[in-house]
Amino acid sequence: MTNKKKRQRGSRTHGGGTHKNRRGAGHRGGRGRAGRDKHEFHNYEPLGKHGFNRPETVQDEVREVTVQELDENAALYVAEGLAEETDGGYRIDARDVADDGYDADVVKVLGDGQVRNELSVVADAFTASAVEKLESAGGSADLSDRAEEAESEADQAETEESDEE
C-alpha cells in the first residue's frame, strides 16, 4: 500500500481543489473563532450576557422538606427524639428534620406526596398545597417564631411605606 504523499505526486493541488483554495485562511472562513457572530454562529454558544444574579448577601438559603417525607418518617422522628407524639398524630418541627435546618435561613415544607397521619408541622414557610394536604388530614401548618417575626417586620415596613406616600 502506498502512502498519501506518494499517491499525490503529479497532482498539482494534492486533493485541495483549485489552486486558489489553499492560499490563505479565507477558504476556511478565517482563523480561530473568526465569524462566530456572523457566518459560523451555529457552531458557537450565544454571545452576550443574559439576566442577572442576585448577590449572595441578599439571597436566603432555603432548605426544603416534603409532607410525604414528614408523614412517612414521623414514627422514626419520634424514636430519634426529633418529634413528639400527640393524641392521634405527631408534632414535628421542620428545622429538626431538614438537613442543616438550623444553618439555613428558611425551612420550607413542600406539598409533594400524600399525608395519611395527623401532622402538626412548624416551619418557616409552606406551599399552598402543603397546607391543604396537612389540614385535609386533620393536622395543621404553623409558622415558626422566626417566620412570624419576619412577617411582622414586613408588615411594619409596608405600613411605613404607605404612610410616607
mmCIF file of C-alpha atoms in Angstrom, residues 66-155:
data_model
loop_
_atom_site.group_PDB
_atom_site.id
_atom_site.type_symbol
_atom_site.label_atom_id
_atom_site.label_comp_id
_atom_site.label_asym_id
_atom_site.label_seq_id
_atom_site.Cartn_x
_atom_site.Cartn_y
_atom_site.Cartn_z
ATOM 1 C CA THR A 66 -41.910 17.378 51.585
ATOM 2 C CA VAL A 67 -45.067 16.500 53.510
ATOM 3 C CA GLN A 68 -44.741 12.922 52.264
ATOM 4 C CA GLU A 69 -41.292 12.631 53.832
ATOM 5 C CA LEU A 70 -42.632 14.009 57.119
ATOM 6 C CA ASP A 71 -45.617 11.646 57.022
ATOM 7 C CA GLU A 72 -43.631 8.510 56.192
ATOM 8 C CA ASN A 73 -40.887 9.130 58.749
ATOM 9 C CA ALA A 74 -42.979 10.546 61.612
ATOM 10 C CA ALA A 75 -42.611 7.426 63.774
ATOM 11 C CA LEU A 76 -38.846 7.373 63.155
ATOM 12 C CA TYR A 77 -38.580 11.031 64.141
ATOM 13 C CA VAL A 78 -40.355 10.283 67.424
ATOM 14 C CA ALA A 79 -37.945 7.405 68.100
ATOM 15 C CA GLU A 80 -34.974 9.693 67.425
ATOM 16 C CA GLY A 81 -36.424 12.469 69.605
ATOM 17 C CA LEU A 82 -36.953 14.873 66.693
ATOM 18 C CA ALA A 83 -40.763 14.906 67.012
ATOM 19 C CA GLU A 84 -43.483 14.452 69.628
ATOM 20 C CA GLU A 85 -46.360 12.020 69.520
ATOM 21 C CA THR A 86 -49.676 13.656 70.353
ATOM 22 C CA ASP A 87 -53.110 12.113 70.751
ATOM 23 C CA GLY A 88 -53.853 10.736 67.284
ATOM 24 C CA GLY A 89 -50.960 12.401 65.488
ATOM 25 C CA TYR A 90 -47.476 13.898 65.531
ATOM 26 C CA ARG A 91 -45.983 17.329 66.165
ATOM 27 C CA ILE A 92 -42.892 17.957 64.014
ATOM 28 C CA ASP A 93 -40.530 20.933 63.808
ATOM 29 C CA ALA A 94 -39.250 21.052 60.220
ATOM 30 C CA ARG A 95 -35.933 22.617 61.329
ATOM 31 C CA ASP A 96 -35.132 19.475 63.339
ATOM 32 C CA VAL A 97 -35.836 17.237 60.369
ATOM 33 C CA ALA A 98 -34.304 19.147 57.433
ATOM 34 C CA ASP A 99 -30.646 18.698 56.536
ATOM 35 C CA ASP A 100 -28.730 21.577 58.183
ATOM 36 C CA GLY A 101 -32.107 23.065 59.122
ATOM 37 C CA TYR A 102 -30.671 25.334 61.791
ATOM 38 C CA ASP A 103 -27.950 26.642 59.466
ATOM 39 C CA ALA A 104 -30.447 27.608 56.738
ATOM 40 C CA ASP A 105 -32.301 30.929 56.663
ATOM 41 C CA VAL A 106 -35.653 29.341 55.764
ATOM 42 C CA VAL A 107 -37.056 25.820 56.035
ATOM 43 C CA LYS A 108 -39.964 25.338 53.656
ATOM 44 C CA VAL A 109 -42.473 22.489 53.552
ATOM 45 C CA LEU A 110 -43.493 21.383 50.045
ATOM 46 C CA GLY A 111 -46.750 19.640 49.153
ATOM 47 C CA ASP A 112 -45.403 16.595 47.287
ATOM 48 C CA GLY A 113 -46.963 13.221 48.055
ATOM 49 C CA GLN A 114 -49.744 12.112 50.385
ATOM 50 C CA VAL A 115 -50.456 12.700 54.060
ATOM 51 C CA ARG A 116 -52.105 9.858 55.972
ATOM 52 C CA ASN A 117 -51.258 10.824 59.560
ATOM 53 C CA GLU A 118 -52.467 13.826 61.504
ATOM 54 C CA LEU A 119 -49.407 16.081 61.440
ATOM 55 C CA SER A 120 -48.901 19.392 63.177
ATOM 56 C CA VAL A 121 -45.875 20.899 61.433
ATOM 57 C CA VAL A 122 -43.917 24.005 62.462
ATOM 58 C CA ALA A 123 -41.842 25.603 59.682
ATOM 59 C CA ASP A 124 -40.753 28.969 58.274
ATOM 60 C CA ALA A 125 -42.773 28.635 55.046
ATOM 61 C CA PHE A 126 -45.355 26.372 53.450
ATOM 62 C CA THR A 127 -46.620 25.936 49.918
ATOM 63 C CA ALA A 128 -50.374 26.214 49.442
ATOM 64 C CA SER A 129 -50.635 22.519 48.541
ATOM 65 C CA ALA A 130 -48.715 21.535 51.704
ATOM 66 C CA VAL A 131 -51.127 23.495 53.910
ATOM 67 C CA GLU A 132 -54.097 21.975 52.086
ATOM 68 C CA LYS A 133 -52.818 18.393 52.487
ATOM 69 C CA LEU A 134 -51.902 18.829 56.152
ATOM 70 C CA GLU A 135 -55.283 20.344 57.026
ATOM 71 C CA SER A 136 -57.268 17.787 54.997
ATOM 72 C CA ALA A 137 -55.575 15.014 57.020
ATOM 73 C CA GLY A 138 -56.628 16.720 60.261
ATOM 74 C CA GLY A 139 -53.308 18.373 61.048
ATOM 75 C CA SER A 140 -52.102 21.952 60.979
ATOM 76 C CA ALA A 141 -49.389 24.126 59.438
ATOM 77 C CA ASP A 142 -47.920 26.569 61.965
ATOM 78 C CA LEU A 143 -45.399 29.300 61.225
ATOM 79 C CA SER A 144 -42.263 29.331 63.367
ATOM 80 C CA ASP A 145 -41.337 32.260 65.613
ATOM 81 C CA ARG A 146 -38.667 33.308 63.143
ATOM 82 C CA ALA A 147 -41.188 33.412 60.280
ATOM 83 C CA GLU A 148 -43.731 35.371 62.354
ATOM 84 C CA GLU A 149 -41.068 37.975 63.243
ATOM 85 C CA ALA A 150 -40.091 38.336 59.577
ATOM 86 C CA GLU A 151 -43.763 38.674 58.620
ATOM 87 C CA SER A 152 -44.387 41.379 61.245
ATOM 88 C CA GLU A 153 -41.256 43.279 60.124
ATOM 89 C CA ALA A 154 -42.503 43.154 56.524
ATOM 90 C CA ASP A 155 -45.915 44.450 57.639
#
